[in-house]
PDB file of C-alpha atoms and ligand atoms in Angstrom:
ATOM      1  CA  UNK G 272     -20.801  -4.655   1.641  1.00  0.00           C
ATOM      2  CA  UNK G 273     -19.861  -1.142   2.741  1.00  0.00           C
ATOM      3  CA  UNK G 274     -18.927   1.180  -0.082  1.00  0.00           C
ATOM      4  CA  UNK G 275     -17.075   4.357   0.587  1.00  0.00           C
ATOM      5  CA  UNK G 276     -15.625   6.672  -1.969  1.00  0.00           C
ATOM      6  CA  UNK G 277     -12.381   8.369  -1.190  1.00  0.00           C
ATOM      7  CA  UNK G 278     -11.806  11.776  -2.655  1.00  0.00           C
ATOM      8  CA  UNK G 279      -8.084  11.651  -2.509  1.00  0.00           C
ATOM      9  CA  UNK G 280      -7.236  15.172  -3.308  1.00  0.00           C
ATOM     10  CA  UNK G 281      -9.119  18.415  -3.052  1.00  0.00           C
ATOM     11  CA  UNK G 282      -8.601  19.550  -6.625  1.00  0.00           C
ATOM     12  CA  UNK G 283     -11.096  21.626  -8.548  1.00  0.00           C
ATOM     13  CA  UNK G 284     -10.933  19.419 -11.594  1.00  0.00           C
ATOM     14  CA  UNK G 285     -10.807  15.710 -10.854  1.00  0.00           C
ATOM     15  CA  UNK G 286      -9.274  15.016 -14.237  1.00  0.00           C
ATOM     16  CA  UNK G 287      -6.144  16.822 -13.167  1.00  0.00           C
ATOM     17  CA  UNK G 288      -3.480  14.495 -11.929  1.00  0.00           C
ATOM     18  CA  UNK G 289      -0.874  15.644  -9.389  1.00  0.00           C
ATOM     19  CA  UNK G 290       2.031  17.687 -10.803  1.00  0.00           C
ATOM     20  CA  UNK G 291       4.203  15.939 -13.380  1.00  0.00           C
ATOM     21  CA  UNK G 292       1.775  13.019 -13.829  1.00  0.00           C
ATOM     22  CA  UNK G 293       0.039  11.864 -17.010  1.00  0.00           C
ATOM     23  CA  UNK G 294      -3.426  10.301 -16.739  1.00  0.00           C
ATOM     24  CA  UNK G 295      -3.944   6.813 -18.161  1.00  0.00           C
ATOM     25  CA  UNK G 296      -6.694   4.189 -18.037  1.00  0.00           C
ATOM     26  CA  UNK G 297      -4.070   1.468 -18.187  1.00  0.00           C
ATOM     27  CA  UNK G 298      -2.696  -0.476 -15.279  1.00  0.00           C
ATOM     28  CA  UNK G 299       0.839  -1.514 -16.245  1.00  0.00           C
ATOM     29  CA  UNK G 300       2.656  -4.109 -14.148  1.00  0.00           C
ATOM     30  CA  UNK G 301       5.664  -2.645 -12.378  1.00  0.00           C
ATOM     31  CA  UNK G 302       7.704  -5.118 -10.378  1.00  0.00           C
ATOM     32  CA  UNK G 303      11.329  -5.192  -9.435  1.00  0.00           C
ATOM     33  CA  UNK G 304      12.297  -8.818  -9.987  1.00  0.00           C
ATOM     34  CA  UNK G 305       9.815 -11.604 -10.537  1.00  0.00           C
ATOM     35  CA  UNK G 306       6.324 -12.466  -9.334  1.00  0.00           C
ATOM     36  CA  UNK G 307       6.595 -14.774  -6.318  1.00  0.00           C
ATOM     37  CA  UNK G 308       4.516 -17.950  -6.315  1.00  0.00           C
ATOM     38  CA  UNK G 309       2.401 -18.092  -3.186  1.00  0.00           C
ATOM     39  CA  UNK G 310       0.475 -21.061  -1.848  1.00  0.00           C
ATOM     40  CA  UNK G 311      -2.622 -19.842   0.013  1.00  0.00           C
ATOM     41  CA  UNK G 312      -2.486 -22.743   2.449  1.00  0.00           C
ATOM     42  CA  UNK G 313       0.951 -21.541   3.621  1.00  0.00           C
ATOM     43  CA  UNK G 314       0.070 -17.827   3.454  1.00  0.00           C
ATOM     44  CA  UNK G 315       0.844 -15.925   6.640  1.00  0.00           C
ATOM     45  CA  UNK G 316       0.660 -12.271   7.625  1.00  0.00           C
ATOM     46  CA  UNK G 317       2.720 -11.255  10.643  1.00  0.00           C
ATOM     47  CA  UNK G 318       2.506  -8.226  12.915  1.00  0.00           C
ATOM     48  CA  UNK G 319       5.892  -7.589  14.529  1.00  0.00           C
ATOM     49  CA  UNK G 320       8.312  -4.918  15.742  1.00  0.00           C
ATOM     50  CA  UNK G 321       7.184  -2.244  18.189  1.00  0.00           C
ATOM     51  CA  UNK G 322       4.073  -4.122  19.360  1.00  0.00           C
ATOM     52  CA  UNK G 323       2.881  -5.290  22.737  1.00  0.00           C
ATOM     53  CA  UNK G 324       1.772  -8.551  21.128  1.00  0.00           C
ATOM     54  CA  UNK G 325       3.159 -10.261  18.017  1.00  0.00           C
ATOM     55  CA  UNK G 326       0.417 -11.718  15.850  1.00  0.00           C
ATOM     56  CA  UNK G 327       0.094 -13.957  12.833  1.00  0.00           C
ATOM     57  CA  UNK G 328      -2.930 -14.332  10.557  1.00  0.00           C
ATOM     58  CA  UNK G 329      -3.710 -17.052   8.036  1.00  0.00           C
ATOM     59  CA  UNK G 330      -5.553 -16.082   4.862  1.00  0.00           C
ATOM     60  CA  UNK G 331      -9.082 -16.986   5.992  1.00  0.00           C
ATOM     61  CA  UNK G 332      -8.661 -15.155   9.290  1.00  0.00           C
ATOM     62  CA  UNK G 333      -7.289 -12.056   7.573  1.00  0.00           C
ATOM     63  CA  UNK G 334     -10.162 -11.916   5.058  1.00  0.00           C
ATOM     64  CA  UNK G 335     -12.602 -12.602   7.870  1.00  0.00           C
ATOM     65  CA  UNK G 336     -11.688  -9.236   9.393  1.00  0.00           C
ATOM     66  CA  UNK G 337     -14.196  -7.783   6.919  1.00  0.00           C
ATOM     67  CA  UNK G 338     -13.909  -6.607   3.332  1.00  0.00           C
ATOM     68  CA  UNK G 339     -15.140  -3.309   1.930  1.00  0.00           C
ATOM     69  CA  UNK G 340     -14.975  -1.667  -1.507  1.00  0.00           C
ATOM     70  CA  UNK G 341     -13.642   1.831  -2.194  1.00  0.00           C
ATOM     71  CA  UNK G 342     -12.453   3.978  -5.079  1.00  0.00           C
ATOM     72  CA  UNK G 343      -9.127   5.748  -5.229  1.00  0.00           C
ATOM     73  CA  UNK G 344      -6.344   7.100  -7.385  1.00  0.00           C
ATOM     74  CA  UNK G 345      -3.044   5.393  -8.167  1.00  0.00           C
ATOM     75  CA  UNK G 346       0.074   7.433  -8.930  1.00  0.00           C
ATOM     76  CA  UNK G 347       3.276   5.774 -10.111  1.00  0.00           C
ATOM     77  CA  UNK G 348       6.485   7.748  -9.715  1.00  0.00           C
ATOM     78  CA  UNK G 349       7.316   6.913 -13.361  1.00  0.00           C
ATOM     79  CA  UNK G 350       4.688   9.583 -14.109  1.00  0.00           C
ATOM     80  CA  UNK G 351       1.464   7.736 -14.879  1.00  0.00           C
ATOM     81  CA  UNK G 352      -1.696   8.098 -12.813  1.00  0.00           C
ATOM     82  CA  UNK G 353      -4.853   6.031 -13.032  1.00  0.00           C
ATOM     83  CA  UNK G 354      -7.561   8.120 -11.385  1.00  0.00           C
ATOM     84  CA  UNK G 355     -10.351   5.524 -11.364  1.00  0.00           C
ATOM     85  CA  UNK G 356      -9.683   2.358  -9.421  1.00  0.00           C
ATOM     86  CA  UNK G 357     -12.031   0.305  -7.304  1.00  0.00           C
ATOM     87  CA  UNK G 358     -10.427  -1.864  -4.669  1.00  0.00           C
ATOM     88  CA  UNK G 359     -12.008  -4.484  -2.421  1.00  0.00           C
ATOM     89  CA  UNK G 360     -10.265  -5.725   0.657  1.00  0.00           C
ATOM     90  CA  UNK G 361      -9.571  -5.152   4.315  1.00  0.00           C
ATOM     91  CA  UNK G 362      -9.053  -1.541   5.416  1.00  0.00           C
ATOM     92  CA  UNK G 363      -5.818  -0.939   7.315  1.00  0.00           C
ATOM     93  CA  UNK G 364      -7.934   0.456  10.161  1.00  0.00           C
ATOM     94  CA  UNK G 365      -9.803  -2.823  10.456  1.00  0.00           C
ATOM     95  CA  UNK G 366      -6.529  -4.673  10.966  1.00  0.00           C
ATOM     96  CA  UNK G 367      -5.336  -1.931  13.286  1.00  0.00           C
ATOM     97  CA  UNK G 368      -8.343  -2.478  15.571  1.00  0.00           C
ATOM     98  CA  UNK G 369      -7.305  -6.125  16.014  1.00  0.00           C
ATOM     99  CA  UNK G 370      -3.688  -5.554  16.951  1.00  0.00           C
ATOM    100  CA  UNK G 371      -1.790  -4.032  19.850  1.00  0.00           C
ATOM    101  CA  UNK G 372       1.126  -1.790  18.999  1.00  0.00           C
ATOM    102  CA  UNK G 373       3.297   0.039  21.475  1.00  0.00           C
ATOM    103  CA  UNK G 374       2.689   3.715  22.170  1.00  0.00           C
ATOM    104  CA  UNK G 375       6.062   4.645  20.691  1.00  0.00           C
ATOM    105  CA  UNK G 376       5.297   3.088  17.279  1.00  0.00           C
ATOM    106  CA  UNK G 377       5.006   5.850  14.675  1.00  0.00           C
ATOM    107  CA  UNK G 378       6.117   4.134  11.446  1.00  0.00           C
ATOM    108  CA  UNK G 379       5.752   0.790   9.735  1.00  0.00           C
ATOM    109  CA  UNK G 380       7.824  -1.338   7.390  1.00  0.00           C
ATOM    110  CA  UNK G 381       5.643  -3.315   5.021  1.00  0.00           C
ATOM    111  CA  UNK G 382       7.098  -6.735   4.170  1.00  0.00           C
ATOM    112  CA  UNK G 383       6.330  -8.818   1.083  1.00  0.00           C
ATOM    113  CA  UNK G 384       6.849 -12.260  -0.354  1.00  0.00           C
ATOM    114  CA  UNK G 385       9.970 -11.942  -2.508  1.00  0.00           C
ATOM    115  CA  UNK G 386      11.692  -9.632  -0.017  1.00  0.00           C
ATOM    116  CA  UNK G 387      10.383  -6.218  -1.149  1.00  0.00           C
ATOM    117  CA  UNK G 388       9.850  -3.683   1.639  1.00  0.00           C
ATOM    118  CA  UNK G 389       8.564  -0.133   1.921  1.00  0.00           C
ATOM    119  CA  UNK G 390       8.155   2.267   4.850  1.00  0.00           C
ATOM    120  CA  UNK G 391       4.941   4.186   5.554  1.00  0.00           C
ATOM    121  CA  UNK G 392       4.171   6.373   8.556  1.00  0.00           C
ATOM    122  CA  UNK G 393       1.366   5.294  10.855  1.00  0.00           C
ATOM    123  CA  UNK G 394      -0.640   8.486  10.357  1.00  0.00           C
ATOM    124  CA  UNK G 395      -0.673   7.852   6.586  1.00  0.00           C
ATOM    125  CA  UNK G 396      -1.698   4.208   7.077  1.00  0.00           C
ATOM    126  CA  UNK G 397      -4.572   5.264   9.326  1.00  0.00           C
ATOM    127  CA  UNK G 398      -6.239   7.188   6.504  1.00  0.00           C
ATOM    128  CA  UNK G 399      -9.679   5.743   5.614  1.00  0.00           C
ATOM    129  CA  UNK G 400      -8.624   4.917   2.045  1.00  0.00           C
ATOM    130  CA  UNK G 401      -5.695   2.608   2.917  1.00  0.00           C
ATOM    131  CA  UNK G 402      -6.661  -0.975   2.122  1.00  0.00           C
ATOM    132  CA  UNK G 403      -5.193  -4.465   1.833  1.00  0.00           C
ATOM    133  CA  UNK G 404      -6.752  -5.346  -1.507  1.00  0.00           C
ATOM    134  CA  UNK G 405      -7.862  -8.699  -2.888  1.00  0.00           C
ATOM    135  CA  UNK G 406      -9.749  -7.286  -5.908  1.00  0.00           C
ATOM    136  CA  UNK G 407      -9.264  -4.507  -8.453  1.00  0.00           C
ATOM    137  CA  UNK G 408     -12.249  -3.189 -10.452  1.00  0.00           C
ATOM    138  CA  UNK G 409     -14.351  -6.159  -9.395  1.00  0.00           C
ATOM    139  CA  UNK G 410     -11.862  -8.818 -10.484  1.00  0.00           C
ATOM    140  CA  UNK G 411      -9.608 -10.879  -8.264  1.00  0.00           C
ATOM    141  CA  UNK G 412      -6.065  -9.502  -8.341  1.00  0.00           C
ATOM    142  CA  UNK G 413      -3.828 -11.305 -10.787  1.00  0.00           C
ATOM    143  CA  UNK G 414      -0.493 -12.627  -9.471  1.00  0.00           C
ATOM    144  CA  UNK G 415       1.412  -9.865 -11.317  1.00  0.00           C
ATOM    145  CA  UNK G 416      -0.653  -7.195  -9.567  1.00  0.00           C
ATOM    146  CA  UNK G 417      -0.020  -8.597  -6.101  1.00  0.00           C
ATOM    147  CA  UNK G 418      -2.388 -11.525  -5.470  1.00  0.00           C
ATOM    148  CA  UNK G 419      -3.413 -12.782  -3.040  1.00  0.00           C
ATOM    149  CA  UNK G 420      -3.095  -9.530  -1.083  1.00  0.00           C
ATOM    150  CA  UNK G 421      -1.526  -6.140  -1.722  1.00  0.00           C
ATOM    151  CA  UNK G 422      -1.491  -2.846   0.104  1.00  0.00           C
ATOM    152  CA  UNK G 423      -2.953   0.289  -1.504  1.00  0.00           C
ATOM    153  CA  UNK G 424      -1.843   3.667  -0.132  1.00  0.00           C
ATOM    154  CA  UNK G 425      -3.618   6.085  -2.512  1.00  0.00           C
ATOM    155  CA  UNK G 426      -2.053   9.292  -1.176  1.00  0.00           C
ATOM    156  CA  UNK G 427       1.515   8.095  -1.716  1.00  0.00           C
ATOM    157  CA  UNK G 428       3.400   7.170  -4.904  1.00  0.00           C
ATOM    158  CA  UNK G 429       2.578   3.608  -5.812  1.00  0.00           C
ATOM    159  CA  UNK G 430       5.918   2.074  -4.817  1.00  0.00           C
ATOM    160  CA  UNK G 431       4.401   2.272  -1.300  1.00  0.00           C
ATOM    161  CA  UNK G 432       1.460   0.125  -2.497  1.00  0.00           C
ATOM    162  CA  UNK G 433       3.303  -3.101  -1.794  1.00  0.00           C
ATOM    163  CA  UNK G 434       2.286  -6.262  -3.647  1.00  0.00           C
ATOM    164  CA  UNK G 435       2.265  -9.759  -2.065  1.00  0.00           C
ATOM    165  CA  UNK G 436       2.285  -8.369   1.471  1.00  0.00           C
ATOM    166  CA  UNK G 437       3.069 -10.804   4.262  1.00  0.00           C
ATOM    167  CA  UNK G 438       3.674  -8.618   7.255  1.00  0.00           C
ATOM    168  CA  UNK G 439       3.899  -5.290   8.941  1.00  0.00           C
ATOM    169  CA  UNK G 440       6.697  -4.346  11.292  1.00  0.00           C
ATOM    170  CA  UNK G 441       6.004  -1.344  13.510  1.00  0.00           C
ATOM    171  CA  UNK G 442       8.902   1.033  14.216  1.00  0.00           C
ATOM    172  CA  UNK G 443       9.597   3.917  16.568  1.00  0.00           C
ATOM    173  CA  UNK G 444      11.915   5.614  14.055  1.00  0.00           C
ATOM    174  CA  UNK G 445      11.465   5.808  10.300  1.00  0.00           C
ATOM    175  CA  UNK G 446      13.700   3.524   8.235  1.00  0.00           C
ATOM    176  CA  UNK G 447      14.016   3.153   4.434  1.00  0.00           C
ATOM    177  CA  UNK G 448      12.519   0.246   2.505  1.00  0.00           C
ATOM    178  CA  UNK G 449      13.711  -1.226  -0.799  1.00  0.00           C
ATOM    179  CA  UNK G 450      13.317   1.842  -3.070  1.00  0.00           C
ATOM    180  CA  UNK G 451      13.838   4.358  -0.288  1.00  0.00           C
ATOM    181  CA  UNK G 452      17.321   2.863   0.244  1.00  0.00           C
ATOM    182  CA  UNK G 453      17.944   3.440  -3.475  1.00  0.00           C
ATOM    183  CA  UNK G 454      17.107   7.129  -3.457  1.00  0.00           C
ATOM    184  CA  UNK G 455      13.312   7.292  -3.498  1.00  0.00           C
ATOM    185  CA  UNK G 456      11.719   9.738  -1.084  1.00  0.00           C
ATOM    186  CA  UNK G 457      10.931   8.544   2.455  1.00  0.00           C
ATOM    187  CA  UNK G 458       7.379   9.963   2.276  1.00  0.00           C
ATOM    188  CA  UNK G 459       6.539  10.060  -1.449  1.00  0.00           C
ATOM    189  CA  UNK G 460       3.577  12.449  -1.460  1.00  0.00           C
ATOM    190  CA  UNK G 461       2.510  12.983  -5.125  1.00  0.00           C
ATOM    191  CA  UNK G 462       0.967  16.383  -4.392  1.00  0.00           C
ATOM    192  CA  UNK G 463       4.352  17.586  -3.176  1.00  0.00           C
ATOM    193  CA  UNK G 464       6.193  15.720  -5.956  1.00  0.00           C
ATOM    194  CA  UNK G 465       8.326  13.900  -3.406  1.00  0.00           C
ATOM    195  CA  UNK G 466       9.857  11.543  -5.947  1.00  0.00           C
ATOM    196  CA  UNK G 467      13.473  11.314  -4.890  1.00  0.00           C
ATOM    197  CA  UNK G 468      15.224  12.208  -1.695  1.00  0.00           C
ATOM    198  CA  UNK G 469      17.112  15.435  -2.303  1.00  0.00           C
ATOM    199  CA  UNK G 470      19.707  14.501   0.314  1.00  0.00           C
ATOM    200  CA  UNK G 471      21.013  11.594  -1.736  1.00  0.00           C
TER     201      UNK G 471
HETATM  202  N1  LIG W 724       6.350  -6.441  -3.686  1.00  0.00           N
HETATM  203  C1  LIG W 724       6.407  -5.424  -4.571  1.00  0.00           C
HETATM  204  N2  LIG W 724       5.466  -4.476  -4.526  1.00  0.00           N
HETATM  205  C2  LIG W 724       5.498  -3.449  -5.396  1.00  0.00           C
HETATM  206  C3  LIG W 724       6.527  -3.347  -6.359  1.00  0.00           C
HETATM  207  C4  LIG W 724       7.509  -4.363  -6.384  1.00  0.00           C
HETATM  208  O1  LIG W 724       8.447  -4.359  -7.202  1.00  0.00           O
HETATM  209  N3  LIG W 724       7.412  -5.395  -5.480  1.00  0.00           N
HETATM  210  N4  LIG W 724       6.541  -2.286  -7.245  1.00  0.00           N
HETATM  211  C5  LIG W 724       5.862  -1.054  -6.795  1.00  0.00           C
HETATM  212  C6  LIG W 724       5.708  -0.063  -7.836  1.00  0.00           C
HETATM  213  S1  LIG W 724       7.094   0.827  -8.240  1.00  0.00           S
HETATM  214  C7  LIG W 724       4.504   0.254  -8.391  1.00  0.00           C
HETATM  215  S2  LIG W 724       4.300   1.549  -9.478  1.00  0.00           S
HETATM  216  C8  LIG W 724       3.305  -0.560  -8.098  1.00  0.00           C
HETATM  217  C9  LIG W 724       2.737  -1.068  -9.390  1.00  0.00           C
HETATM  218  O2  LIG W 724       1.638  -1.916  -9.161  1.00  0.00           O
HETATM  219  P1  LIG W 724       1.141  -2.787 -10.367  1.00  0.00           P
HETATM  220  O3  LIG W 724       2.276  -3.625 -10.877  1.00  0.00           O
HETATM  221  O4  LIG W 724       0.003  -3.605  -9.826  1.00  0.00           O
HETATM  222  O5  LIG W 724       0.680  -1.805 -11.410  1.00  0.00           O
HETATM  223  O6  LIG W 724       3.578  -1.661  -7.234  1.00  0.00           O
HETATM  224  C10 LIG W 724       4.477  -1.371  -6.206  1.00  0.00           C
HETATM  225  N5  LIG W 724       4.531  -2.504  -5.326  1.00  0.00           N
HETATM  226 MO1  LIG W 725       6.240   2.693  -9.502  1.00  0.00          MO
END
């Protein structure tokens, strides 16, 4: 298994979290609504929107794209950061190499079982540390933490790390997801403290 370590931020002292964040070793569950129940035999992941070819993966095919393990930070907008996380799963780039999007596609809406959505720009998704995770710190994800598959976008606040993902919709223009429609920032970069959209 390939192991890469992502240094998320170029800070002098790794123990320093981004501004306004408090470091914790805990991993609290934060879900709006309830944990969906997902049957792996029915599990589907769809690639839609601004694409030249729509695609659908079942669970075995998705995992067969090739899993890696990496370490990264996790920053919740409610001001806790866990700086030491190990995730195993399929890098976004690995999926990206299997799909055909249109040239105009610059953003994506991530879709989840239960209806949650969040928008992430393509350049952020193409970072080496973005991963569709099946395991956290060596253990299979629990349902509350997004099993069977969740997205991890380490360089964005964790509401962008969508749990129970079931699809990605490519977009030419940015559009708000669930929390972004309710006032959270469209980009959500922790280093810039982009917590809430100042226009709202
Ligand atoms: N589908 C879905 N994904 C989600 C959420 C959610 O409510 N639904 N909450 C987000 C928020 S606000 C945070 S901080 C992280 C928390 O992940 P955890 O519950 O595994 O700690 O998941 C994110 N992903
Ligand atoms: Mo959060």
